PDB file of C-alpha atoms in Angstrom:
ATOM      1  CA  UNK A   1     -22.170  25.584 -10.733  1.00 97.00           C
ATOM      2  CA  UNK A   2     -22.042  21.069 -10.829  1.00 98.00           C
ATOM      3  CA  UNK A   3     -25.353  19.067 -11.374  1.00 98.00           C
ATOM      4  CA  UNK A   4     -25.089  15.471 -10.811  1.00 99.00           C
ATOM      5  CA  UNK A   5     -27.322  12.454 -11.382  1.00 99.00           C
ATOM      6  CA  UNK A   6     -26.836   9.143 -10.068  1.00 99.00           C
ATOM      7  CA  UNK A   7     -29.340   6.035  -9.626  1.00 98.00           C
ATOM      8  CA  UNK A   8     -28.466   5.576  -6.136  1.00 98.00           C
ATOM      9  CA  UNK A   9     -30.791   2.361  -5.786  1.00 98.00           C
ATOM     10  CA  UNK A  10     -31.846   2.841  -2.066  1.00 98.00           C
ATOM     11  CA  UNK A  11     -30.924   5.961  -0.369  1.00 98.00           C
ATOM     12  CA  UNK A  12     -30.606   4.195   3.104  1.00 97.00           C
ATOM     13  CA  UNK A  13     -28.563   1.184   1.551  1.00 97.00           C
ATOM     14  CA  UNK A  14     -26.416   3.749  -0.061  1.00 98.00           C
ATOM     15  CA  UNK A  15     -26.315   6.794   2.220  1.00 97.00           C
ATOM     16  CA  UNK A  16     -22.486   6.752   3.030  1.00 97.00           C
ATOM     17  CA  UNK A  17     -21.593   6.087  -0.600  1.00 98.00           C
ATOM     18  CA  UNK A  18     -24.054   9.410  -1.458  1.00 98.00           C
ATOM     19  CA  UNK A  19     -22.185  11.352   1.115  1.00 98.00           C
ATOM     20  CA  UNK A  20     -18.966  10.788   0.874  1.00 98.00           C
ATOM     21  CA  UNK A  21     -19.219  11.338  -3.230  1.00 98.00           C
ATOM     22  CA  UNK A  22     -20.461  14.827  -1.884  1.00 98.00           C
ATOM     23  CA  UNK A  23     -17.781  15.461   0.648  1.00 98.00           C
ATOM     24  CA  UNK A  24     -15.450  14.463  -2.754  1.00 98.00           C
ATOM     25  CA  UNK A  25     -16.889  16.308  -5.310  1.00 98.00           C
ATOM     26  CA  UNK A  26     -19.265  19.099  -3.846  1.00 98.00           C
ATOM     27  CA  UNK A  27     -21.115  19.230  -6.541  1.00 98.00           C
ATOM     28  CA  UNK A  28     -23.888  22.216  -5.914  1.00 98.00           C
ATOM     29  CA  UNK A  29     -27.173  19.820  -6.889  1.00 99.00           C
ATOM     30  CA  UNK A  30     -27.051  16.084  -7.000  1.00 99.00           C
ATOM     31  CA  UNK A  31     -30.332  14.130  -8.631  1.00 99.00           C
ATOM     32  CA  UNK A  32     -30.925  11.060  -7.300  1.00 99.00           C
ATOM     33  CA  UNK A  33     -33.441   8.166  -8.331  1.00 98.00           C
ATOM     34  CA  UNK A  34     -34.578   5.077  -6.986  1.00 98.00           C
ATOM     35  CA  UNK A  35     -34.248   6.493  -3.171  1.00 98.00           C
ATOM     36  CA  UNK A  36     -36.787   3.333  -2.230  1.00 98.00           C
ATOM     37  CA  UNK A  37     -38.096   5.601   0.765  1.00 97.00           C
ATOM     38  CA  UNK A  38     -41.189   8.157   1.748  1.00 97.00           C
ATOM     39  CA  UNK A  39     -39.995  11.412   2.744  1.00 97.00           C
ATOM     40  CA  UNK A  40     -39.896  10.764   6.568  1.00 97.00           C
ATOM     41  CA  UNK A  41     -37.963   8.262   6.009  1.00 97.00           C
ATOM     42  CA  UNK A  42     -34.800   9.493   4.081  1.00 98.00           C
ATOM     43  CA  UNK A  43     -31.499   9.734   6.069  1.00 98.00           C
ATOM     44  CA  UNK A  44     -31.405  13.605   6.061  1.00 98.00           C
ATOM     45  CA  UNK A  45     -28.926  13.849   9.348  1.00 98.00           C
ATOM     46  CA  UNK A  46     -25.788  12.455   7.245  1.00 98.00           C
ATOM     47  CA  UNK A  47     -26.594  14.900   4.515  1.00 98.00           C
ATOM     48  CA  UNK A  48     -27.328  17.991   6.476  1.00 98.00           C
ATOM     49  CA  UNK A  49     -23.790  16.944   8.892  1.00 98.00           C
ATOM     50  CA  UNK A  50     -21.856  17.762   5.482  1.00 98.00           C
ATOM     51  CA  UNK A  51     -23.753  20.982   4.548  1.00 98.00           C
ATOM     52  CA  UNK A  52     -26.493  19.801   2.118  1.00 98.00           C
ATOM     53  CA  UNK A  53     -30.172  19.878   2.253  1.00 98.00           C
ATOM     54  CA  UNK A  54     -32.774  17.349   0.774  1.00 98.00           C
ATOM     55  CA  UNK A  55     -36.130  17.348  -1.396  1.00 98.00           C
ATOM     56  CA  UNK A  56     -37.491  13.908  -1.671  1.00 98.00           C
ATOM     57  CA  UNK A  57     -40.323  12.544  -3.064  1.00 98.00           C
ATOM     58  CA  UNK A  58     -41.137   9.083  -2.480  1.00 97.00           C
ATOM     59  CA  UNK A  59     -44.788   6.656  -1.950  1.00 94.00           C
ATOM     60  CA  UNK A  60     -42.943   3.356  -0.837  1.00 88.00           C
ATOM     61  CA  UNK A  61     -40.236   1.430  -0.969  1.00 85.00           C
ATOM     62  CA  UNK A  62     -40.052   1.533  -4.398  1.00 88.00           C
ATOM     63  CA  UNK A  63     -39.197   4.048  -7.037  1.00 95.00           C
ATOM     64  CA  UNK A  64     -38.472   7.738  -5.104  1.00 98.00           C
ATOM     65  CA  UNK A  65     -36.589  10.597  -6.569  1.00 98.00           C
ATOM     66  CA  UNK A  66     -34.781  13.069  -4.546  1.00 98.00           C
ATOM     67  CA  UNK A  67     -32.540  16.460  -4.366  1.00 99.00           C
ATOM     68  CA  UNK A  68     -29.199  17.209  -2.386  1.00 99.00           C
ATOM     69  CA  UNK A  69     -28.436  20.677  -2.667  1.00 98.00           C
ATOM     70  CA  UNK A  70     -25.720  23.123  -0.725  1.00 98.00           C
ATOM     71  CA  UNK A  71     -27.384  24.522   1.895  1.00 97.00           C
ATOM     72  CA  UNK A  72     -26.584  28.099   0.537  1.00 97.00           C
ATOM     73  CA  UNK A  73     -29.115  27.317  -2.522  1.00 98.00           C
ATOM     74  CA  UNK A  74     -32.421  28.073  -2.229  1.00 97.00           C
ATOM     75  CA  UNK A  75     -34.940  25.819  -4.732  1.00 98.00           C
ATOM     76  CA  UNK A  76     -38.109  27.423  -6.293  1.00 98.00           C
ATOM     77  CA  UNK A  77     -40.608  26.328  -7.856  1.00 98.00           C
ATOM     78  CA  UNK A  78     -40.853  22.802  -6.545  1.00 98.00           C
ATOM     79  CA  UNK A  79     -43.206  20.066  -8.324  1.00 98.00           C
ATOM     80  CA  UNK A  80     -43.229  16.260  -7.530  1.00 98.00           C
ATOM     81  CA  UNK A  81     -44.929  15.840 -11.118  1.00 98.00           C
ATOM     82  CA  UNK A  82     -45.051  17.072 -14.571  1.00 97.00           C
ATOM     83  CA  UNK A  83     -47.933  17.950 -16.527  1.00 96.00           C
ATOM     84  CA  UNK A  84     -50.087  15.273 -17.251  1.00 96.00           C
ATOM     85  CA  UNK A  85     -47.748  12.801 -15.991  1.00 98.00           C
ATOM     86  CA  UNK A  86     -49.306   9.294 -16.344  1.00 97.00           C
ATOM     87  CA  UNK A  87     -50.224   7.045 -13.805  1.00 96.00           C
ATOM     88  CA  UNK A  88     -49.877   3.153 -13.724  1.00 95.00           C
ATOM     89  CA  UNK A  89     -52.643   0.916 -11.680  1.00 93.00           C
ATOM     90  CA  UNK A  90     -54.631   4.597 -10.701  1.00 94.00           C
ATOM     91  CA  UNK A  91     -51.058   5.533  -9.059  1.00 95.00           C
ATOM     92  CA  UNK A  92     -48.912   8.466 -10.146  1.00 96.00           C
ATOM     93  CA  UNK A  93     -45.413   6.819  -8.966  1.00 97.00           C
ATOM     94  CA  UNK A  94     -42.788   8.859  -7.518  1.00 98.00           C
ATOM     95  CA  UNK A  95     -40.708   9.149 -10.665  1.00 98.00           C
ATOM     96  CA  UNK A  96     -40.034  13.117 -11.158  1.00 98.00           C
ATOM     97  CA  UNK A  97     -38.968  15.956  -9.174  1.00 98.00           C
ATOM     98  CA  UNK A  98     -38.245  19.358 -10.588  1.00 98.00           C
ATOM     99  CA  UNK A  99     -37.232  22.660  -8.659  1.00 98.00           C
ATOM    100  CA  UNK A 100     -35.044  25.913 -10.081  1.00 98.00           C
ATOM    101  CA  UNK A 101     -31.428  26.179  -8.693  1.00 98.00           C
ATOM    102  CA  UNK A 102     -29.856  29.451  -9.254  1.00 97.00           C
ATOM    103  CA  UNK A 103     -32.407  29.928 -12.434  1.00 98.00           C
ATOM    104  CA  UNK A 104     -31.400  26.714 -13.747  1.00 98.00           C
ATOM    105  CA  UNK A 105     -35.139  24.121 -13.788  1.00 98.00           C
ATOM    106  CA  UNK A 106     -33.686  20.452 -13.137  1.00 98.00           C
ATOM    107  CA  UNK A 107     -35.773  17.330 -13.141  1.00 98.00           C
ATOM    108  CA  UNK A 108     -34.593  14.506 -11.112  1.00 98.00           C
ATOM    109  CA  UNK A 109     -36.515  11.796 -13.752  1.00 98.00           C
ATOM    110  CA  UNK A 110     -36.866   7.590 -12.880  1.00 98.00           C
ATOM    111  CA  UNK A 111     -38.164   6.551 -16.367  1.00 98.00           C
ATOM    112  CA  UNK A 112     -40.475   3.463 -15.715  1.00 97.00           C
ATOM    113  CA  UNK A 113     -38.083   0.176 -17.142  1.00 96.00           C
ATOM    114  CA  UNK A 114     -40.287  -1.465 -19.568  1.00 94.00           C
ATOM    115  CA  UNK A 115     -39.941  -5.179 -18.621  1.00 93.00           C
ATOM    116  CA  UNK A 116     -41.046  -6.836 -20.953  1.00 95.00           C
ATOM    117  CA  UNK A 117     -42.167  -5.980 -24.973  1.00 96.00           C
ATOM    118  CA  UNK A 118     -45.695  -6.809 -24.632  1.00 95.00           C
ATOM    119  CA  UNK A 119     -45.839  -5.761 -20.353  1.00 95.00           C
ATOM    120  CA  UNK A 120     -48.205  -3.261 -19.733  1.00 95.00           C
ATOM    121  CA  UNK A 121     -45.331  -1.157 -18.616  1.00 96.00           C
ATOM    122  CA  UNK A 122     -43.631  -1.107 -21.768  1.00 98.00           C
ATOM    123  CA  UNK A 123     -46.404   0.871 -22.837  1.00 97.00           C
ATOM    124  CA  UNK A 124     -46.508   3.446 -19.114  1.00 98.00           C
ATOM    125  CA  UNK A 125     -42.830   3.755 -20.146  1.00 98.00           C
ATOM    126  CA  UNK A 126     -43.401   4.584 -23.881  1.00 98.00           C
ATOM    127  CA  UNK A 127     -46.203   7.174 -22.393  1.00 98.00           C
ATOM    128  CA  UNK A 128     -44.239   8.537 -19.590  1.00 98.00           C
ATOM    129  CA  UNK A 129     -41.401   9.340 -21.995  1.00 98.00           C
ATOM    130  CA  UNK A 130     -43.672  10.833 -24.670  1.00 98.00           C
ATOM    131  CA  UNK A 131     -45.475  13.155 -21.577  1.00 98.00           C
ATOM    132  CA  UNK A 132     -42.021  14.287 -20.437  1.00 98.00           C
ATOM    133  CA  UNK A 133     -40.892  15.638 -23.730  1.00 98.00           C
ATOM    134  CA  UNK A 134     -44.422  17.049 -24.396  1.00 98.00           C
ATOM    135  CA  UNK A 135     -43.898  19.060 -21.179  1.00 98.00           C
ATOM    136  CA  UNK A 136     -40.457  20.328 -21.771  1.00 98.00           C
ATOM    137  CA  UNK A 137     -41.626  21.077 -25.514  1.00 98.00           C
ATOM    138  CA  UNK A 138     -44.440  23.483 -24.716  1.00 98.00           C
ATOM    139  CA  UNK A 139     -42.100  25.087 -21.593  1.00 97.00           C
ATOM    140  CA  UNK A 140     -39.179  25.778 -24.260  1.00 98.00           C
ATOM    141  CA  UNK A 141     -41.875  27.110 -27.244  1.00 97.00           C
ATOM    142  CA  UNK A 142     -43.098  29.379 -24.710  1.00 97.00           C
ATOM    143  CA  UNK A 143     -39.379  30.354 -23.774  1.00 98.00           C
ATOM    144  CA  UNK A 144     -36.300  29.247 -25.537  1.00 97.00           C
ATOM    145  CA  UNK A 145     -34.141  30.969 -23.398  1.00 98.00           C
ATOM    146  CA  UNK A 146     -34.868  28.544 -20.654  1.00 98.00           C
ATOM    147  CA  UNK A 147     -32.119  26.646 -19.302  1.00 98.00           C
ATOM    148  CA  UNK A 148     -33.674  23.291 -18.333  1.00 98.00           C
ATOM    149  CA  UNK A 149     -31.907  19.804 -17.274  1.00 98.00           C
ATOM    150  CA  UNK A 150     -33.852  16.523 -17.662  1.00 98.00           C
ATOM    151  CA  UNK A 151     -31.368  14.240 -15.892  1.00 99.00           C
ATOM    152  CA  UNK A 152     -31.845  10.804 -14.227  1.00 98.00           C
ATOM    153  CA  UNK A 153     -32.151   6.817 -15.288  1.00 98.00           C
ATOM    154  CA  UNK A 154     -33.817   6.789 -18.347  1.00 98.00           C
ATOM    155  CA  UNK A 155     -33.830   3.005 -19.117  1.00 98.00           C
ATOM    156  CA  UNK A 156     -33.065   3.577 -22.915  1.00 98.00           C
ATOM    157  CA  UNK A 157     -29.963   2.776 -24.148  1.00 98.00           C
ATOM    158  CA  UNK A 158     -30.411   5.035 -27.671  1.00 98.00           C
ATOM    159  CA  UNK A 159     -27.452   3.742 -29.280  1.00 98.00           C
ATOM    160  CA  UNK A 160     -26.217   0.668 -30.187  1.00 98.00           C
ATOM    161  CA  UNK A 161     -22.993   1.251 -28.708  1.00 97.00           C
ATOM    162  CA  UNK A 162     -24.606   2.216 -25.426  1.00 98.00           C
ATOM    163  CA  UNK A 163     -24.840  -1.951 -24.575  1.00 98.00           C
ATOM    164  CA  UNK A 164     -22.206  -4.671 -24.504  1.00 97.00           C
ATOM    165  CA  UNK A 165     -23.511  -6.762 -26.624  1.00 97.00           C
ATOM    166  CA  UNK A 166     -26.712  -5.729 -28.649  1.00 96.00           C
ATOM    167  CA  UNK A 167     -28.312  -9.477 -29.115  1.00 95.00           C
ATOM    168  CA  UNK A 168     -28.658  -9.474 -25.147  1.00 95.00           C
ATOM    169  CA  UNK A 169     -31.272  -7.215 -25.371  1.00 95.00           C
ATOM    170  CA  UNK A 170     -34.699  -6.620 -26.073  1.00 96.00           C
ATOM    171  CA  UNK A 171     -36.028  -3.761 -24.081  1.00 97.00           C
ATOM    172  CA  UNK A 172     -34.225  -0.740 -23.836  1.00 98.00           C
ATOM    173  CA  UNK A 173     -33.018  -0.976 -27.425  1.00 98.00           C
ATOM    174  CA  UNK A 174     -36.235  -1.332 -29.230  1.00 98.00           C
ATOM    175  CA  UNK A 175     -37.523   1.190 -32.102  1.00 98.00           C
ATOM    176  CA  UNK A 176     -40.276   2.571 -30.038  1.00 98.00           C
ATOM    177  CA  UNK A 177     -38.307   3.308 -27.104  1.00 98.00           C
ATOM    178  CA  UNK A 178     -35.433   4.984 -29.105  1.00 98.00           C
ATOM    179  CA  UNK A 179     -37.868   7.004 -30.831  1.00 98.00           C
ATOM    180  CA  UNK A 180     -39.634   8.060 -27.677  1.00 98.00           C
ATOM    181  CA  UNK A 181     -35.724   8.988 -26.356  1.00 98.00           C
ATOM    182  CA  UNK A 182     -35.096  10.782 -29.938  1.00 98.00           C
ATOM    183  CA  UNK A 183     -38.023  12.882 -29.284  1.00 98.00           C
ATOM    184  CA  UNK A 184     -35.998  14.975 -26.160  1.00 98.00           C
ATOM    185  CA  UNK A 185     -33.162  15.839 -28.760  1.00 97.00           C
ATOM    186  CA  UNK A 186     -36.151  17.075 -31.543  1.00 97.00           C
ATOM    187  CA  UNK A 187     -37.486  19.482 -29.249  1.00 97.00           C
ATOM    188  CA  UNK A 188     -34.155  20.626 -28.551  1.00 97.00           C
ATOM    189  CA  UNK A 189     -32.834  19.305 -25.411  1.00 98.00           C
ATOM    190  CA  UNK A 190     -28.737  17.792 -26.150  1.00 98.00           C
ATOM    191  CA  UNK A 191     -26.758  15.358 -24.628  1.00 98.00           C
ATOM    192  CA  UNK A 192     -23.627  17.282 -24.444  1.00 98.00           C
ATOM    193  CA  UNK A 193     -22.245  14.187 -21.994  1.00 98.00           C
ATOM    194  CA  UNK A 194     -22.098  11.957 -25.309  1.00 98.00           C
ATOM    195  CA  UNK A 195     -19.721  14.249 -26.445  1.00 97.00           C
ATOM    196  CA  UNK A 196     -17.568  15.050 -23.784  1.00 98.00           C
ATOM    197  CA  UNK A 197     -17.488  11.622 -22.737  1.00 98.00           C
ATOM    198  CA  UNK A 198     -18.009   8.979 -25.331  1.00 97.00           C
ATOM    199  CA  UNK A 199     -18.362   5.197 -25.442  1.00 94.00           C
ATOM    200  CA  UNK A 200     -18.858   4.953 -21.754  1.00 98.00           C
ATOM    201  CA  UNK A 201     -21.354   3.181 -19.254  1.00 98.00           C
ATOM    202  CA  UNK A 202     -23.364   4.022 -16.530  1.00 98.00           C
ATOM    203  CA  UNK A 203     -24.829   0.522 -15.410  1.00 98.00           C
ATOM    204  CA  UNK A 204     -23.745  -2.560 -14.809  1.00 98.00           C
ATOM    205  CA  UNK A 205     -26.076  -5.104 -13.462  1.00 97.00           C
ATOM    206  CA  UNK A 206     -25.015  -7.148  -9.936  1.00 97.00           C
ATOM    207  CA  UNK A 207     -25.292 -10.291 -11.804  1.00 94.00           C
ATOM    208  CA  UNK A 208     -22.689 -12.772 -13.837  1.00 91.00           C
ATOM    209  CA  UNK A 209     -19.550 -10.479 -12.692  1.00 96.00           C
ATOM    210  CA  UNK A 210     -20.636  -7.344 -15.205  1.00 97.00           C
ATOM    211  CA  UNK A 211     -19.102  -4.799 -13.930  1.00 98.00           C
ATOM    212  CA  UNK A 212     -15.513  -6.554 -13.631  1.00 97.00           C
ATOM    213  CA  UNK A 213     -16.429  -7.851 -17.450  1.00 97.00           C
ATOM    214  CA  UNK A 214     -18.029  -4.723 -18.188  1.00 98.00           C
ATOM    215  CA  UNK A 215     -20.974  -5.465 -19.652  1.00 98.00           C
ATOM    216  CA  UNK A 216     -22.506  -2.445 -18.816  1.00 98.00           C
ATOM    217  CA  UNK A 217     -25.343   0.064 -20.521  1.00 98.00           C
ATOM    218  CA  UNK A 218     -25.584   3.895 -21.024  1.00 98.00           C
ATOM    219  CA  UNK A 219     -29.036   4.629 -19.829  1.00 98.00           C
ATOM    220  CA  UNK A 220     -28.413   7.468 -17.152  1.00 98.00           C
ATOM    221  CA  UNK A 221     -28.230  10.573 -19.162  1.00 98.00           C
ATOM    222  CA  UNK A 222     -28.087  14.985 -18.856  1.00 98.00           C
ATOM    223  CA  UNK A 223     -30.259  16.461 -21.522  1.00 98.00           C
ATOM    224  CA  UNK A 224     -30.210  20.225 -21.276  1.00 98.00           C
ATOM    225  CA  UNK A 225     -31.743  22.868 -23.496  1.00 98.00           C
ATOM    226  CA  UNK A 226     -29.750  24.720 -25.894  1.00 98.00           C
ATOM    227  CA  UNK A 227     -29.182  28.152 -23.542  1.00 98.00           C
ATOM    228  CA  UNK A 228     -27.927  25.489 -20.749  1.00 98.00           C
ATOM    229  CA  UNK A 229     -25.868  23.708 -22.979  1.00 98.00           C
ATOM    230  CA  UNK A 230     -23.638  26.691 -24.034  1.00 98.00           C
ATOM    231  CA  UNK A 231     -22.494  26.837 -20.991  1.00 98.00           C
ATOM    232  CA  UNK A 232     -21.689  23.710 -20.462  1.00 98.00           C
ATOM    233  CA  UNK A 233     -17.590  23.054 -19.597  1.00 98.00           C
ATOM    234  CA  UNK A 234     -16.841  19.821 -18.789  1.00 98.00           C
ATOM    235  CA  UNK A 235     -18.938  16.313 -17.701  1.00 98.00           C
ATOM    236  CA  UNK A 236     -17.435  13.271 -16.178  1.00 98.00           C
ATOM    237  CA  UNK A 237     -19.070   9.564 -15.775  1.00 98.00           C
ATOM    238  CA  UNK A 238     -17.999   8.551 -12.500  1.00 98.00           C
ATOM    239  CA  UNK A 239     -16.975   4.908 -13.223  1.00 98.00           C
ATOM    240  CA  UNK A 240     -15.033   4.213  -9.727  1.00 98.00           C
ATOM    241  CA  UNK A 241     -18.529   4.285  -7.945  1.00 98.00           C
ATOM    242  CA  UNK A 242     -19.323   1.380  -8.889  1.00 98.00           C
ATOM    243  CA  UNK A 243     -16.613  -0.155  -6.909  1.00 97.00           C
ATOM    244  CA  UNK A 244     -15.540  -0.758  -3.603  1.00 96.00           C
ATOM    245  CA  UNK A 245     -18.363  -1.670  -0.723  1.00 95.00           C
ATOM    246  CA  UNK A 246     -22.114  -1.381  -1.397  1.00 96.00           C
ATOM    247  CA  UNK A 247     -22.164   0.412  -4.767  1.00 98.00           C
ATOM    248  CA  UNK A 248     -25.042   1.166  -6.858  1.00 98.00           C
ATOM    249  CA  UNK A 249     -25.533  -0.588  -9.954  1.00 98.00           C
ATOM    250  CA  UNK A 250     -25.369   3.051 -11.621  1.00 98.00           C
ATOM    251  CA  UNK A 251     -22.746   5.359 -11.297  1.00 98.00           C
ATOM    252  CA  UNK A 252     -23.138   9.130 -11.199  1.00 99.00           C
ATOM    253  CA  UNK A 253     -22.910  11.789 -14.128  1.00 99.00           C
ATOM    254  CA  UNK A 254     -21.585  15.178 -13.212  1.00 98.00           C
ATOM    255  CA  UNK A 255     -22.029  18.392 -15.574  1.00 98.00           C
ATOM    256  CA  UNK A 256     -20.187  21.674 -15.036  1.00 98.00           C
ATOM    257  CA  UNK A 257     -21.830  24.801 -15.904  1.00 98.00           C
ATOM    258  CA  UNK A 258     -20.196  28.258 -16.257  1.00 95.00           C
TER     259      UNK A 258
END
């Protein structure tokens, strides 16, 4: 079984790229973030034409998360938020969707950006990460054998080597953000991708030739519970997806599970 994550930066604008990726890799489940559309606006037909179905959760032209999955799979226990997911200005944004595929509980997560250290979005971001980690901790405490994958755009660079130049960043690398990310490891979720694919970026800004100059960040992760981590046999970061026409500013990450 292969699971992938990708901040696609608009499912409609990038539908050709996403479909080509699915045709090439034939991953079983693709978790998408920043689809930037409502469910009724999603381009389902292009996915159905190549044998994939889609679960989409979006409220407007911002945020939004989704799964594309092989049509022979049956998603179970679909949720469009996690327990006590924080709101921003009384709105619970479309930043989480969970479903179980072949016994693996997958969450597609789009963590708030934070914007500035003193911006209200930063507190929102920290609360979002804290509540997400607490939810996963509660589930694993009840059943440590659960196979859980929390994947997506975390908007945190946990290590100094996860950014091209640490001096260029205030957010994404601050101590509170890194501590919030570290909480996932403390509850037993592992980043097996880093072990298998060290020293690699997943995001390059569109501005200032960041991709050709390799001025990137590693902010897209696939965190897995112990029971699932034991079954991981391979991982890739699909850097070439940042090339060509109309790329997203993020690239897909793929996990292979025995």
